[in-house]
Amino acid sequence: MERNEPALVIGRKTLGVDAAQQVNLLWSGAQRTFQNGAWPGPEPKLSIFDGTFVAENVHSGDLVDVANRRNLYRVVVGRNGVGLAREEARLGEAARVLTQAATAAERRLEPIAAGLAAQAFDQLPADDELAAKLTDARAALASQQQSTQIRERAGLQAVTLPTLPAHLGEMMGCTIDGADPAVEQRVGAHLARHKFGDDGERWLEHGLRHLTDEDECPFCARDGVGGLPLVQSYRALFGEAYRGLRDEIETLGQHIDLQFGAEVFAELRASAIANAAARQFWDQHCDLGEDLPALAQLRDAYLSVHHKLRSLVERKAARPLEVVDREGDIAEIAEEIDAMRGQLAAYNRAVDRANVTIEATRARTVAADEAVLRRAISDLERVARRHGPEGVSASRAWREAVEARTANNAEKAAVRAQLEEHCRQVVKPYEQRINHFLHLFNAGFEIADVDHAYPGGLATCTYRLRIDNVEVALGDGRTSDDRQSFKNTLSAGDRTTLAMAFFLAELEREADIAERVVVFDDPFNSQDSYRRRNTIHEIMAVARRGAQVIVLSHDAAFLKSLWDKSPPAERSAAQLDYHPATGTRLTEFDLGNACRGRAQSELDDLLAYRNLGQGEPRDIIKKLRVVLETKMRDLYPASFAPADNLGGILGKIRGGGADHPAAARYEELDRINDYTQDYHHGEDPRGMQEPPLDQQELLGFVDQTLRIANAVVG
């Protein structure tokens, strides 16, 4: 109701009941009804100390977890600070949402900005001359790319001019002094007669080198063959001078092949084709003027000259000693070569003129840095995208998201600054008041170093325990058991006392305490009599300052102490009375009658045994029956007589069956009766001893008795 959280009520729905929950309260003179799973609204002037307050703000089980620290922060800073903290938390959550929106907007910009930061892209100015600049930049890049080719592409290549061998005529008339041309005829006739063919001369020349000084024939071993006329002809024909002349003739033939052979014209044709391809490229960048002369018609001229020159050389090679008088043929060949040279020279002159133009074009071409040009184009294209429809939309969305996030962060920083100042003023005094109550309850420990932080952007509160002047960290779920922490240094009673100190210190700061309703739900738990007495005192102090105090407890004696301290006109007692047919109702309760006589003393003894281990176990067993008998007579005065003991009470319940008002208690009472009767009566006449006493078993039956007597939480 305080926080308008229906789940806290819905979660406590009676098991097995299908009917919708409904709660009816008379609050400040008006009806407040919980129905259809909702309260009519929150009731802000309500402070509650209960298990929820402890679990949310102080500890969860043995641990002080992150949620405890966050909730405790709200307790520490008070309602004014809570308002700031909630606003700071709201702005923090908004910051996360806005950051996500800004990130999404930035990602939308990334492909458009192409590597440029979002802010820089957003700030790119518009350019009225952008289109012209883009055109110029792209043209410059194309020129630059062409200039690279211009720098690397070769010019035209000149062709080699053929020449008539300078010593052709001399070689045709060359012979050996003293050599008889008839020798060649004689040897030739001999070789023809013996059918040597083309290898004859080589065979004779090789054999002649093996002719000994005694003129012994290397073939038949005949002596004196050196004087034979034929052998002398061999020596004249195959001598060193003859061989030298023949080699020169052969070299002349090779030179003619290199100058006029088929391979020469093939190379010439390849050069012409390469120049034609190069000219196609260069014609795109400069004016080379006239076309290169055609060379295809020179093929026949090359073949003709080559054939004629080879004929002369072969004739001379066949009769090296004879003078070949072909001056007319040589002159004719020279004229043909001069004609060829003229055509090729004209071709080379055209090549030279083209190359002059090519070099001038190459010199005029300025090779810019391609990377620079590409960056310039990329920058211009980015500007175009920035001020295009998509870029305008994406930039506006990003800018608005960033501006919203910036404004939110500035507001959050201002709120946090206020919160920090508020914390500076309230945290230390709050710590001092908590320790005041801890000392008042004789807790044996205090808190220290109360501070706050913002892990994950959410405000949390932390503190340390100080026990015997030794500071102990709170720890968390990851703290090992061998380290001192909250979970292994504070008892259950200490934890309740700490929670009560937090709550009382918070109440002191409530400016509207005179208008508030304060609820204490089972404030006394596992505490000694000193803390019990001071708890009563502090509750009464709150009652004097507040509009109303409601105390809920199973401990009738504790409630009776509060009852006795309250002005008769300002107090009332009620109990929660549950019936399956009608639900739970508040009915008047005679607290004085419930706490009168011996039963209260016995009940106190049971509580002392349970909480502090005080008392002799066999005496405690006997007190179980006294407490139960008194409780049952008080609860059902019309069903049981004042003199009914536990056995008589059970007998009447059995006799009444399921319709008896106390039928639901029968099983529990019967178990306790069976347990206590072994120790309640005298010694067995047959000499059997009473069973051994198990303290854990006794504690179980003590707890069961206290639950029936409404002395502890069931």
XYZ file of C-alpha atoms in Angstrom:
714
model
C 0.000 0.000 0.000
C 2.813 2.378 0.848
C 4.421 1.890 -2.579
C 1.286 0.768 -4.404
C 2.761 -2.658 -5.182
C -0.128 -5.156 -5.550
C 2.314 -8.079 -5.927
C 3.024 -8.025 -2.199
C -0.644 -8.782 -1.512
C -1.247 -11.093 -4.460
C 1.694 -13.262 -3.434
C 0.052 -13.894 -0.056
C -3.205 -15.207 -1.444
C -4.652 -18.099 0.578
C -3.644 -21.396 -0.977
C -6.440 -23.407 -2.533
C -8.829 -20.429 -2.724
C -10.030 -19.303 -6.142
C -11.928 -16.199 -5.058
C -10.327 -12.847 -5.839
C -8.498 -11.135 -3.015
C -10.029 -8.147 -1.314
C -8.720 -6.018 1.525
C -10.894 -3.383 3.251
C -9.261 -0.752 5.433
C -10.590 2.357 7.080
C -7.820 4.835 6.456
C -7.968 8.455 7.625
C -11.744 8.272 7.727
C -12.023 6.888 4.197
C -12.459 3.367 2.850
C -9.335 1.977 1.171
C -10.052 -1.233 -0.732
C -7.700 -3.613 -2.517
C -9.674 -5.280 -5.277
C -9.173 -6.483 -8.833
C -5.490 -6.885 -8.013
C -4.853 -3.205 -7.253
C -4.885 -0.556 -4.549
C -6.724 2.690 -5.259
C -3.358 4.429 -4.998
C -0.274 4.719 -2.767
C -0.460 5.979 0.783
C 2.678 8.076 1.168
C 2.376 8.788 4.899
C 3.054 5.195 5.864
C 6.274 3.697 7.254
C 6.596 -0.055 7.735
C 9.217 -2.088 9.535
C 8.819 -5.705 8.458
C 10.613 -8.556 6.753
C 10.346 -6.752 3.422
C 12.069 -3.656 4.820
C 14.862 -5.844 6.206
C 15.259 -7.965 3.060
C 15.241 -4.985 0.722
C 17.312 -2.489 2.675
C 19.549 -4.355 5.109
C 20.264 -7.941 4.154
C 18.935 -10.901 2.197
C 19.479 -13.982 4.284
C 23.137 -13.964 5.267
C 24.219 -11.478 2.609
C 24.154 -7.783 1.878
C 23.710 -7.881 -1.888
C 23.689 -5.173 -4.551
C 19.913 -4.699 -4.300
C 20.243 -4.201 -0.523
C 22.888 -1.547 -1.049
C 20.809 0.283 -3.642
C 17.701 0.265 -1.470
C 19.674 1.204 1.631
C 20.976 4.203 -0.253
C 17.393 5.459 -0.503
C 16.979 4.936 3.233
C 20.220 6.734 4.037
C 19.588 9.810 1.908
C 16.013 10.252 3.129
C 12.944 11.154 1.139
C 14.436 14.355 -0.254
C 17.500 12.455 -1.343
C 15.339 9.659 -2.733
C 13.650 12.161 -5.007
C 17.038 13.252 -6.295
C 18.261 9.654 -6.521
C 15.195 8.599 -8.480
C 15.592 11.530 -10.805
C 19.280 10.720 -11.208
C 18.413 7.061 -11.875
C 15.721 8.104 -14.354
C 18.188 10.315 -16.154
C 20.745 7.499 -16.043
C 18.303 5.107 -17.694
C 17.405 7.810 -20.193
C 21.126 8.270 -20.858
C 21.455 4.585 -21.727
C 18.475 4.769 -24.056
C 19.754 7.980 -25.657
C 23.248 6.535 -26.016
C 21.788 3.529 -27.818
C 19.829 5.878 -30.078
C 22.949 7.953 -30.787
C 24.941 4.808 -31.511
C 22.252 3.551 -33.884
C 22.169 6.943 -35.622
C 25.964 6.930 -35.897
C 25.928 3.456 -37.422
C 23.384 4.672 -39.962
C 25.842 7.440 -40.873
C 28.883 5.163 -41.225
C 28.302 3.928 -44.800
C 27.350 7.449 -45.897
C 30.281 9.153 -44.133
C 32.708 6.552 -45.543
C 35.302 6.667 -42.787
C 34.720 10.214 -41.567
C 33.688 10.699 -37.941
C 29.993 11.450 -37.477
C 30.570 14.941 -36.073
C 32.999 15.893 -38.851
C 30.595 14.513 -41.472
C 27.680 16.439 -39.975
C 29.691 19.676 -40.118
C 30.680 19.378 -43.801
C 29.596 22.664 -45.443
C 27.511 22.772 -48.599
C 29.266 23.863 -51.824
C 27.394 25.536 -54.687
C 30.198 24.612 -57.090
C 30.322 20.989 -55.999
C 29.149 19.503 -59.302
C 31.765 21.433 -61.304
C 34.496 20.534 -58.829
C 33.586 16.871 -59.037
C 33.679 16.968 -62.832
C 37.099 18.659 -62.818
C 38.480 16.297 -60.205
C 37.336 13.208 -62.093
C 38.795 14.591 -65.323
C 42.066 15.281 -63.505
C 42.136 11.711 -62.268
C 41.536 10.395 -65.786
C 44.373 12.587 -67.088
C 46.608 11.464 -64.280
C 45.883 7.845 -65.041
C 46.676 8.523 -68.738
C 49.847 10.389 -67.821
C 51.042 7.313 -66.011
C 50.603 5.347 -69.225
C 52.253 8.150 -71.210
C 55.278 8.070 -68.944
C 55.592 4.309 -69.158
C 54.570 3.689 -72.800
C 57.492 3.468 -75.274
C 57.715 5.510 -78.440
C 58.123 4.122 -82.001
C 61.116 2.012 -82.929
C 63.359 2.605 -86.003
C 64.228 -0.329 -88.283
C 67.724 -1.460 -89.306
C 68.890 -0.503 -92.823
C 70.363 -3.323 -94.954
C 73.842 -2.820 -96.522
C 75.723 -4.530 -99.358
C 78.723 -6.399 -97.953
C 81.635 -4.043 -98.526
C 84.077 -6.750 -99.668
C 81.623 -8.662 -101.876
C 83.387 -7.753 -105.137
C 86.794 -8.349 -103.594
C 85.766 -11.799 -102.408
C 84.423 -12.728 -105.830
C 87.874 -11.995 -107.373
C 89.955 -13.385 -104.516
C 92.261 -16.410 -105.150
C 95.564 -17.851 -103.812
C 98.885 -16.810 -105.273
C 100.514 -19.678 -107.226
C 97.447 -21.855 -106.961
C 96.446 -23.613 -110.161
C 92.721 -23.526 -110.738
C 93.145 -26.779 -112.674
C 93.846 -28.454 -109.334
C 90.253 -27.869 -108.293
C 89.141 -29.393 -111.589
C 91.403 -32.421 -111.153
C 90.317 -33.068 -107.564
C 86.724 -32.445 -108.444
C 86.865 -34.940 -111.287
C 88.479 -37.475 -108.958
C 85.776 -37.023 -106.351
C 83.051 -37.244 -108.952
C 84.561 -40.405 -110.420
C 84.541 -42.029 -106.988
C 81.126 -40.630 -106.119
C 82.172 -38.890 -102.868
C 79.321 -36.463 -103.023
C 79.305 -33.457 -100.671
C 81.521 -35.091 -98.038
C 84.403 -35.865 -100.356
C 86.481 -32.786 -99.776
C 86.175 -33.069 -95.976
C 87.216 -36.715 -96.185
C 90.270 -35.914 -98.266
C 91.217 -32.950 -96.105
C 90.982 -35.040 -92.912
C 93.017 -37.864 -94.417
C 95.679 -35.485 -95.708
C 96.453 -34.426 -92.125
C 97.384 -38.050 -91.342
C 99.889 -38.396 -94.230
C 103.323 -39.092 -92.567
C 106.635 -37.488 -93.382
C 107.652 -40.720 -95.169
C 104.675 -40.149 -97.414
C 103.101 -43.351 -96.202
C 99.478 -43.646 -97.168
C 97.319 -43.675 -94.012
C 94.844 -45.864 -95.821
C 97.004 -48.570 -97.571
C 100.440 -47.967 -95.923
C 102.077 -47.472 -99.309
C 105.301 -45.435 -99.180
C 106.188 -42.538 -101.431
C 102.676 -41.417 -102.255
C 103.561 -37.810 -101.475
C 105.160 -37.401 -104.873
C 102.123 -38.452 -106.778
C 100.526 -35.604 -108.802
C 97.083 -36.209 -107.318
C 98.388 -36.074 -103.758
C 100.260 -32.877 -104.581
C 96.964 -31.480 -105.876
C 95.348 -32.443 -102.556
C 98.056 -30.565 -100.681
C 97.632 -27.508 -102.831
C 93.857 -27.562 -102.542
C 93.549 -28.263 -98.812
C 96.352 -26.115 -97.504
C 95.986 -23.383 -94.869
C 95.584 -20.565 -97.358
C 92.895 -22.461 -99.178
C 91.038 -23.183 -95.967
C 91.203 -19.515 -94.935
C 89.735 -18.427 -98.269
C 86.946 -20.920 -98.004
C 86.130 -19.743 -94.413
C 85.902 -16.138 -95.586
C 83.483 -17.160 -98.303
C 81.366 -19.020 -95.731
C 81.398 -15.984 -93.382
C 80.267 -13.803 -96.273
C 77.317 -16.120 -96.826
C 76.340 -15.934 -93.138
C 76.517 -12.130 -93.243
C 74.224 -12.085 -96.264
C 71.698 -14.324 -94.422
C 71.767 -11.998 -91.393
C 71.194 -8.924 -93.556
C 68.674 -10.253 -96.077
C 67.302 -13.599 -94.859
C 63.653 -14.468 -94.066
C 64.212 -13.945 -90.349
C 65.405 -10.406 -90.996
C 62.209 -9.494 -92.798
C 60.117 -11.208 -90.066
C 61.803 -8.960 -87.482
C 61.212 -5.973 -89.753
C 57.542 -6.883 -90.060
C 57.227 -7.356 -86.268
C 58.702 -3.894 -85.709
C 56.221 -2.405 -88.146
C 53.303 -4.119 -86.354
C 54.545 -2.934 -82.931
C 54.902 0.632 -84.219
C 51.381 0.524 -85.662
C 49.995 -0.560 -82.247
C 52.020 2.113 -80.434
C 50.794 4.710 -82.881
C 47.170 3.799 -82.086
C 47.876 4.619 -78.413
C 49.779 7.823 -79.116
C 47.193 9.064 -81.609
C 44.854 9.375 -78.578
C 47.202 11.834 -76.891
C 48.962 13.747 -79.657
C 49.015 14.380 -83.423
C 51.742 12.271 -85.035
C 50.980 13.580 -88.521
C 51.446 11.339 -91.600
C 51.116 7.585 -91.396
C 54.227 5.465 -91.423
C 55.179 4.141 -94.877
C 54.084 0.597 -95.612
C 56.830 -2.043 -95.576
C 54.954 -5.072 -96.855
C 56.112 -4.544 -100.499
C 59.759 -4.843 -99.426
C 59.360 -8.561 -98.850
C 59.924 -9.427 -102.542
C 62.888 -7.077 -102.709
C 64.486 -8.760 -99.685
C 63.909 -12.202 -101.212
C 65.332 -11.131 -104.577
C 68.471 -9.561 -103.131
C 69.010 -12.500 -100.798
C 68.670 -14.974 -103.640
C 71.098 -13.120 -105.908
C 73.713 -12.651 -103.216
C 73.470 -16.309 -102.161
C 73.950 -17.367 -105.805
C 77.197 -15.380 -106.061
C 78.537 -16.715 -102.811
C 77.621 -20.314 -103.610
C 79.364 -20.040 -107.017
C 82.486 -18.740 -105.358
C 82.274 -21.363 -102.615
C 82.127 -24.121 -105.267
C 85.427 -22.926 -106.930
C 87.260 -20.774 -104.360
C 90.387 -20.542 -106.576
C 88.451 -19.245 -109.577
C 87.729 -15.550 -110.089
C 83.996 -14.930 -110.317
C 83.617 -11.926 -112.555
C 80.022 -10.709 -111.898
C 80.450 -6.955 -111.642
C 77.220 -6.395 -113.508
C 75.279 -8.613 -111.135
C 76.823 -6.909 -108.099
C 75.966 -3.479 -109.438
C 72.383 -4.548 -110.040
C 72.137 -5.940 -106.517
C 73.579 -2.700 -105.105
C 70.894 -0.690 -106.885
C 68.161 -2.893 -105.443
C 69.611 -2.525 -101.941
C 69.807 1.255 -102.332
C 66.116 1.297 -103.250
C 65.281 -0.758 -100.157
C 67.410 1.492 -97.966
C 65.623 4.533 -99.365
C 62.238 3.173 -98.382
C 63.420 2.096 -94.933
C 65.180 5.424 -94.373
C 61.898 7.230 -95.160
C 60.189 4.939 -92.653
C 62.782 5.776 -89.988
C 62.482 9.491 -90.648
C 58.727 9.211 -90.094
C 59.467 7.299 -86.883
C 61.887 10.011 -85.737
C 59.358 12.760 -86.398
C 56.691 10.834 -84.469
C 59.081 10.288 -81.558
C 59.846 14.011 -81.358
C 56.113 14.672 -80.989
C 55.803 11.844 -78.454
C 58.626 13.192 -76.286
C 57.126 16.683 -76.402
C 53.780 15.239 -75.301
C 55.478 13.274 -72.543
C 57.254 16.402 -71.325
C 54.024 18.402 -71.264
C 52.162 15.765 -69.229
C 52.281 16.530 -65.475
C 51.953 13.367 -63.442
C 49.876 14.262 -60.374
C 49.648 12.015 -57.271
C 46.797 9.589 -57.939
C 46.141 9.036 -54.211
C 45.720 12.788 -53.700
C 43.299 13.025 -56.598
C 41.287 10.056 -55.370
C 41.088 11.560 -51.866
C 39.915 14.836 -53.333
C 37.170 13.052 -55.294
C 36.219 11.016 -52.207
C 35.952 14.216 -50.152
C 33.772 15.885 -52.770
C 31.552 12.825 -53.098
C 31.208 12.745 -49.290
C 30.049 16.372 -49.338
C 27.520 15.414 -52.014
C 26.220 12.566 -49.854
C 26.132 14.798 -46.765
C 23.809 17.279 -48.468
C 21.816 14.656 -50.355
C 18.414 13.511 -49.016
C 19.767 10.484 -47.155
C 22.700 12.384 -45.658
C 20.520 15.272 -44.503
C 18.083 12.868 -42.831
C 20.770 10.707 -41.203
C 22.784 13.718 -40.006
C 19.736 15.371 -38.495
C 18.786 12.158 -36.677
C 22.345 11.760 -35.330
C 22.605 15.411 -34.292
C 19.259 15.340 -32.506
C 20.201 12.109 -30.710
C 23.559 13.525 -29.608
C 22.026 16.825 -28.512
C 19.363 14.962 -26.506
C 22.037 12.791 -24.886
C 24.195 15.827 -24.112
C 21.287 17.706 -22.571
C 20.315 14.637 -20.553
C 23.892 14.161 -19.327
C 24.111 17.805 -18.315
C 20.859 17.525 -16.401
C 22.030 14.280 -14.832
C 25.319 15.892 -13.786
C 23.425 18.783 -12.175
C 21.118 16.381 -10.297
C 24.065 14.289 -9.192
C 25.831 17.403 -7.927
C 22.742 18.228 -5.852
C 22.624 14.633 -4.663
C 26.290 14.688 -3.683
C 25.772 17.856 -1.686
C 22.697 16.371 -0.038
C 24.631 13.199 0.824
C 27.439 15.255 2.278
C 24.976 16.868 4.631
C 22.958 13.790 5.687
C 25.105 10.646 5.466
C 27.402 11.294 8.403
C 24.594 12.409 10.764
C 22.598 9.340 9.722
C 25.559 7.093 10.515
C 25.829 8.708 13.932
C 22.121 8.175 14.693
C 22.312 4.502 13.630
C 25.223 3.985 15.981
C 23.263 5.799 18.689
C 20.508 3.199 18.446
C 22.988 0.336 18.216
C 24.627 1.535 21.426
C 21.204 1.991 22.981
C 20.367 -1.649 22.157
C 23.730 -2.728 23.561
C 24.477 -4.315 20.180
C 28.215 -4.733 20.687
C 28.970 -3.418 17.190
C 28.502 -0.281 15.133
C 28.749 0.789 11.515
C 31.497 2.925 9.989
C 32.508 4.552 6.707
C 28.984 4.957 5.363
C 29.473 6.105 1.785
C 27.854 5.958 -1.610
C 28.952 5.180 -5.147
C 27.457 4.693 -8.601
C 28.463 1.245 -9.928
C 26.703 0.645 -13.217
C 25.391 4.204 -13.036
C 23.049 3.378 -10.114
C 23.487 4.869 -6.661
C 24.349 2.407 -3.904
C 25.273 2.706 -0.251
C 28.002 0.809 1.529
C 29.381 0.700 5.019
C 31.582 -1.412 7.248
C 30.928 -3.116 10.554
C 33.082 -2.193 13.517
C 33.232 -4.955 16.134
C 35.564 -4.520 19.105
C 37.291 -1.734 17.169
C 37.971 -4.087 14.265
C 36.403 -3.119 10.949
C 34.751 -5.894 8.958
C 33.721 -5.612 5.292
C 30.153 -6.542 4.404
C 31.236 -8.999 1.724
C 28.880 -10.554 -0.792
C 27.933 -13.891 -2.280
C 31.487 -14.399 -3.553
C 33.102 -13.861 -0.158
C 34.618 -17.132 1.068
C 33.511 -18.559 4.392
C 36.994 -18.250 5.894
C 36.864 -14.447 5.645
C 35.086 -12.343 8.219
C 32.035 -10.621 6.775
C 28.440 -9.731 7.505
C 27.228 -13.309 7.223
C 29.543 -14.840 9.839
C 29.967 -12.011 12.369
C 26.356 -10.979 13.118
C 23.792 -13.230 14.758
C 20.117 -13.241 13.784
C 19.366 -10.944 16.712
C 22.188 -8.588 15.687
C 20.801 -8.364 12.174
C 17.324 -7.541 13.468
C 18.821 -4.918 15.783
C 20.776 -3.376 12.877
C 17.628 -3.247 10.745
C 15.694 -1.627 13.579
C 18.447 0.977 14.003
C 18.246 1.831 10.297
C 14.475 2.150 10.518
C 14.417 4.282 13.659
C 17.115 6.592 12.305
C 15.069 7.019 9.132
C 11.914 7.835 11.119
C 13.741 10.595 12.980
C 14.257 12.433 9.701
C 10.644 12.257 8.577
C 9.476 15.860 8.686
C 5.819 14.734 8.614
C 6.146 12.126 11.384
C 3.177 13.680 13.218
C 0.985 12.703 10.228
C 2.481 9.273 9.559
C 1.246 5.798 10.408
C 4.142 3.597 11.517
C 3.851 -0.189 11.429
C 6.179 -2.519 13.335
C 5.693 -6.074 12.113
C 7.275 -8.516 14.576
C 10.022 -6.111 15.719
C 11.173 -8.425 18.490
C 13.008 -11.533 17.290
C 15.871 -13.478 18.907
C 16.721 -10.606 21.254
C 17.655 -10.644 24.890
C 15.575 -8.925 27.569
C 17.696 -5.752 27.445
C 17.094 -5.222 23.732
C 13.497 -6.229 24.200
C 13.006 -3.506 26.809
C 14.721 -0.831 24.699
C 12.754 -1.856 21.616
C 9.573 -1.255 23.603
C 10.903 2.115 24.733
C 11.720 3.256 21.177
C 8.377 2.113 19.818
C 6.652 4.162 22.488
C 8.823 7.158 21.545
C 7.651 6.824 17.948
C 4.045 6.526 19.144
C 4.323 9.822 20.964
C 5.529 11.580 17.802
C 3.536 9.800 15.089
C -0.116 9.856 14.142
C -0.538 6.137 14.828
C 1.624 3.111 15.610
C 0.601 -0.438 14.774
C 2.606 -3.300 16.293
C 2.166 -6.853 15.025
C 3.657 -9.718 17.011
C 3.140 -13.316 18.079
C 4.639 -12.517 21.467
C 1.699 -11.614 23.697
C 3.975 -10.671 26.575
C 5.858 -8.212 24.381
C 2.582 -6.678 23.245
C 1.375 -6.562 26.856
C 4.442 -4.493 27.790
C 3.555 -1.973 25.072
C -0.097 -2.089 26.152
C 0.802 -1.246 29.722
C 2.859 1.779 28.640
C 0.152 3.185 26.370
C -2.536 5.620 27.558
C -5.793 3.619 27.962
C -7.718 5.992 25.728
C -5.198 5.680 22.883
C -4.715 1.919 22.719
C -6.561 -1.036 21.268
C -5.743 -4.691 20.709
C -6.947 -6.952 17.931
C -6.088 -10.317 16.489
C -6.162 -11.733 12.983
C -8.930 -14.321 13.047
C -8.990 -16.638 10.039
C -11.916 -18.793 8.965
C -12.058 -20.642 5.642
C -15.569 -19.408 4.955
C -15.119 -15.738 5.798
C -11.397 -15.147 5.350
C -9.249 -13.191 7.785
C -10.809 -10.536 10.016
C -9.582 -8.186 12.683
C -11.370 -8.960 15.939
C -10.990 -7.536 19.418
C -8.439 -9.298 21.580
C -8.213 -9.327 25.382
C -4.463 -8.913 25.688
C -4.602 -8.667 29.487
C -6.515 -11.893 29.828
C -4.148 -13.670 27.409
C -1.134 -12.760 29.487
C -2.441 -13.339 32.979
C -1.295 -15.930 35.577
C 1.187 -18.737 35.547
C 0.884 -19.381 31.830
C 2.692 -16.143 30.994
C 5.564 -17.039 33.266
C 5.772 -20.474 31.713
C 5.639 -18.914 28.248
C 8.540 -16.620 29.118
C 10.495 -19.660 30.280
C 9.857 -21.412 26.978
C 11.032 -18.334 25.071
C 14.152 -18.082 27.231
C 14.950 -21.749 26.589
C 14.369 -21.417 22.876
C 16.300 -18.164 22.379
C 18.951 -18.309 25.071
C 19.081 -21.979 26.142
C 18.100 -21.097 29.706
C 16.257 -23.620 31.927
C 16.373 -27.276 32.904
C 15.042 -29.460 30.033
C 12.740 -31.657 32.194
C 11.179 -28.561 33.733
C 10.666 -27.133 30.262
C 8.860 -30.323 29.190
C 6.366 -29.920 32.016
C 5.768 -26.269 31.098
C 4.638 -27.264 27.600
C 1.402 -28.721 28.979
C 0.708 -25.723 31.224
C 1.089 -23.253 28.342
C -1.072 -25.321 25.976
C -3.841 -25.937 28.548
C -4.053 -22.215 29.360
C -4.010 -21.226 25.687
C -6.777 -23.645 24.702
C -9.024 -22.564 27.632
C -8.449 -18.898 26.680
C -9.168 -19.456 22.999
C -12.227 -21.658 23.489
C -13.795 -20.703 26.844
C -17.158 -22.186 25.832
C -15.631 -25.567 24.972
C -13.264 -26.202 27.876
C -13.652 -25.820 31.646
C -11.009 -24.000 33.722
C -10.014 -27.326 35.311
C -9.571 -29.231 32.020
C -6.046 -30.548 31.608
C -4.469 -31.424 28.261
C -5.803 -34.977 28.291
C -9.334 -33.785 29.053
C -9.109 -31.126 26.328
C -8.083 -33.779 23.769
C -10.949 -36.016 24.896
C -13.518 -33.249 24.365
C -12.107 -32.463 20.909
C -12.353 -36.146 19.922
C -15.874 -36.264 21.216
C -16.889 -33.198 19.207
C -15.383 -34.567 15.985
C -14.843 -32.371 12.957
C -17.414 -29.844 14.154
C -15.504 -29.050 17.329
C -14.045 -25.462 17.157
C -10.567 -26.750 18.067
C -10.615 -29.744 15.716
C -7.831 -28.268 13.587
C -5.499 -28.252 16.632
C -6.075 -31.856 17.624
C -3.155 -33.488 15.775
C -0.558 -31.032 17.110
C -1.893 -31.209 20.655
C -1.986 -34.994 20.548
C 1.675 -35.217 19.461
C 2.798 -32.883 22.221
C 0.693 -34.781 24.767
C 2.297 -38.107 23.733
C 5.745 -36.567 24.055
C 5.240 -34.926 27.462
C 3.387 -37.729 29.221
C 6.524 -39.902 29.336
C 8.143 -37.244 31.500
C 5.046 -35.802 33.211
C 3.890 -38.761 35.291
C 5.592 -40.736 38.060
C 7.859 -43.700 37.605
C 6.369 -46.727 35.866
C 5.290 -49.320 38.535
C 6.861 -51.989 36.397
C 10.236 -50.303 36.936
C 10.677 -49.029 33.334
C 12.751 -45.864 33.126
C 11.674 -42.747 31.224
C 13.202 -42.436 27.732
C 16.503 -40.507 27.314
C 16.034 -36.790 26.674
C 16.986 -35.417 23.186
C 17.438 -31.644 23.312
C 16.845 -31.204 19.555
C 13.571 -33.052 19.902
C 12.671 -30.872 22.871
C 13.413 -27.699 20.897
C 11.115 -28.943 18.156
C 8.210 -29.402 20.560
C 8.985 -26.051 22.232
C 8.711 -24.330 18.830
C 5.477 -26.166 18.087
C 4.001 -25.110 21.462
C 5.064 -21.489 20.955
C 3.447 -21.431 17.521
C 0.182 -22.649 19.011
C 0.520 -20.050 21.761
C 1.230 -17.326 19.121
C 4.559 -16.572 20.734
C 6.731 -16.968 17.642
C 6.250 -16.642 13.920
C 4.558 -19.769 12.563
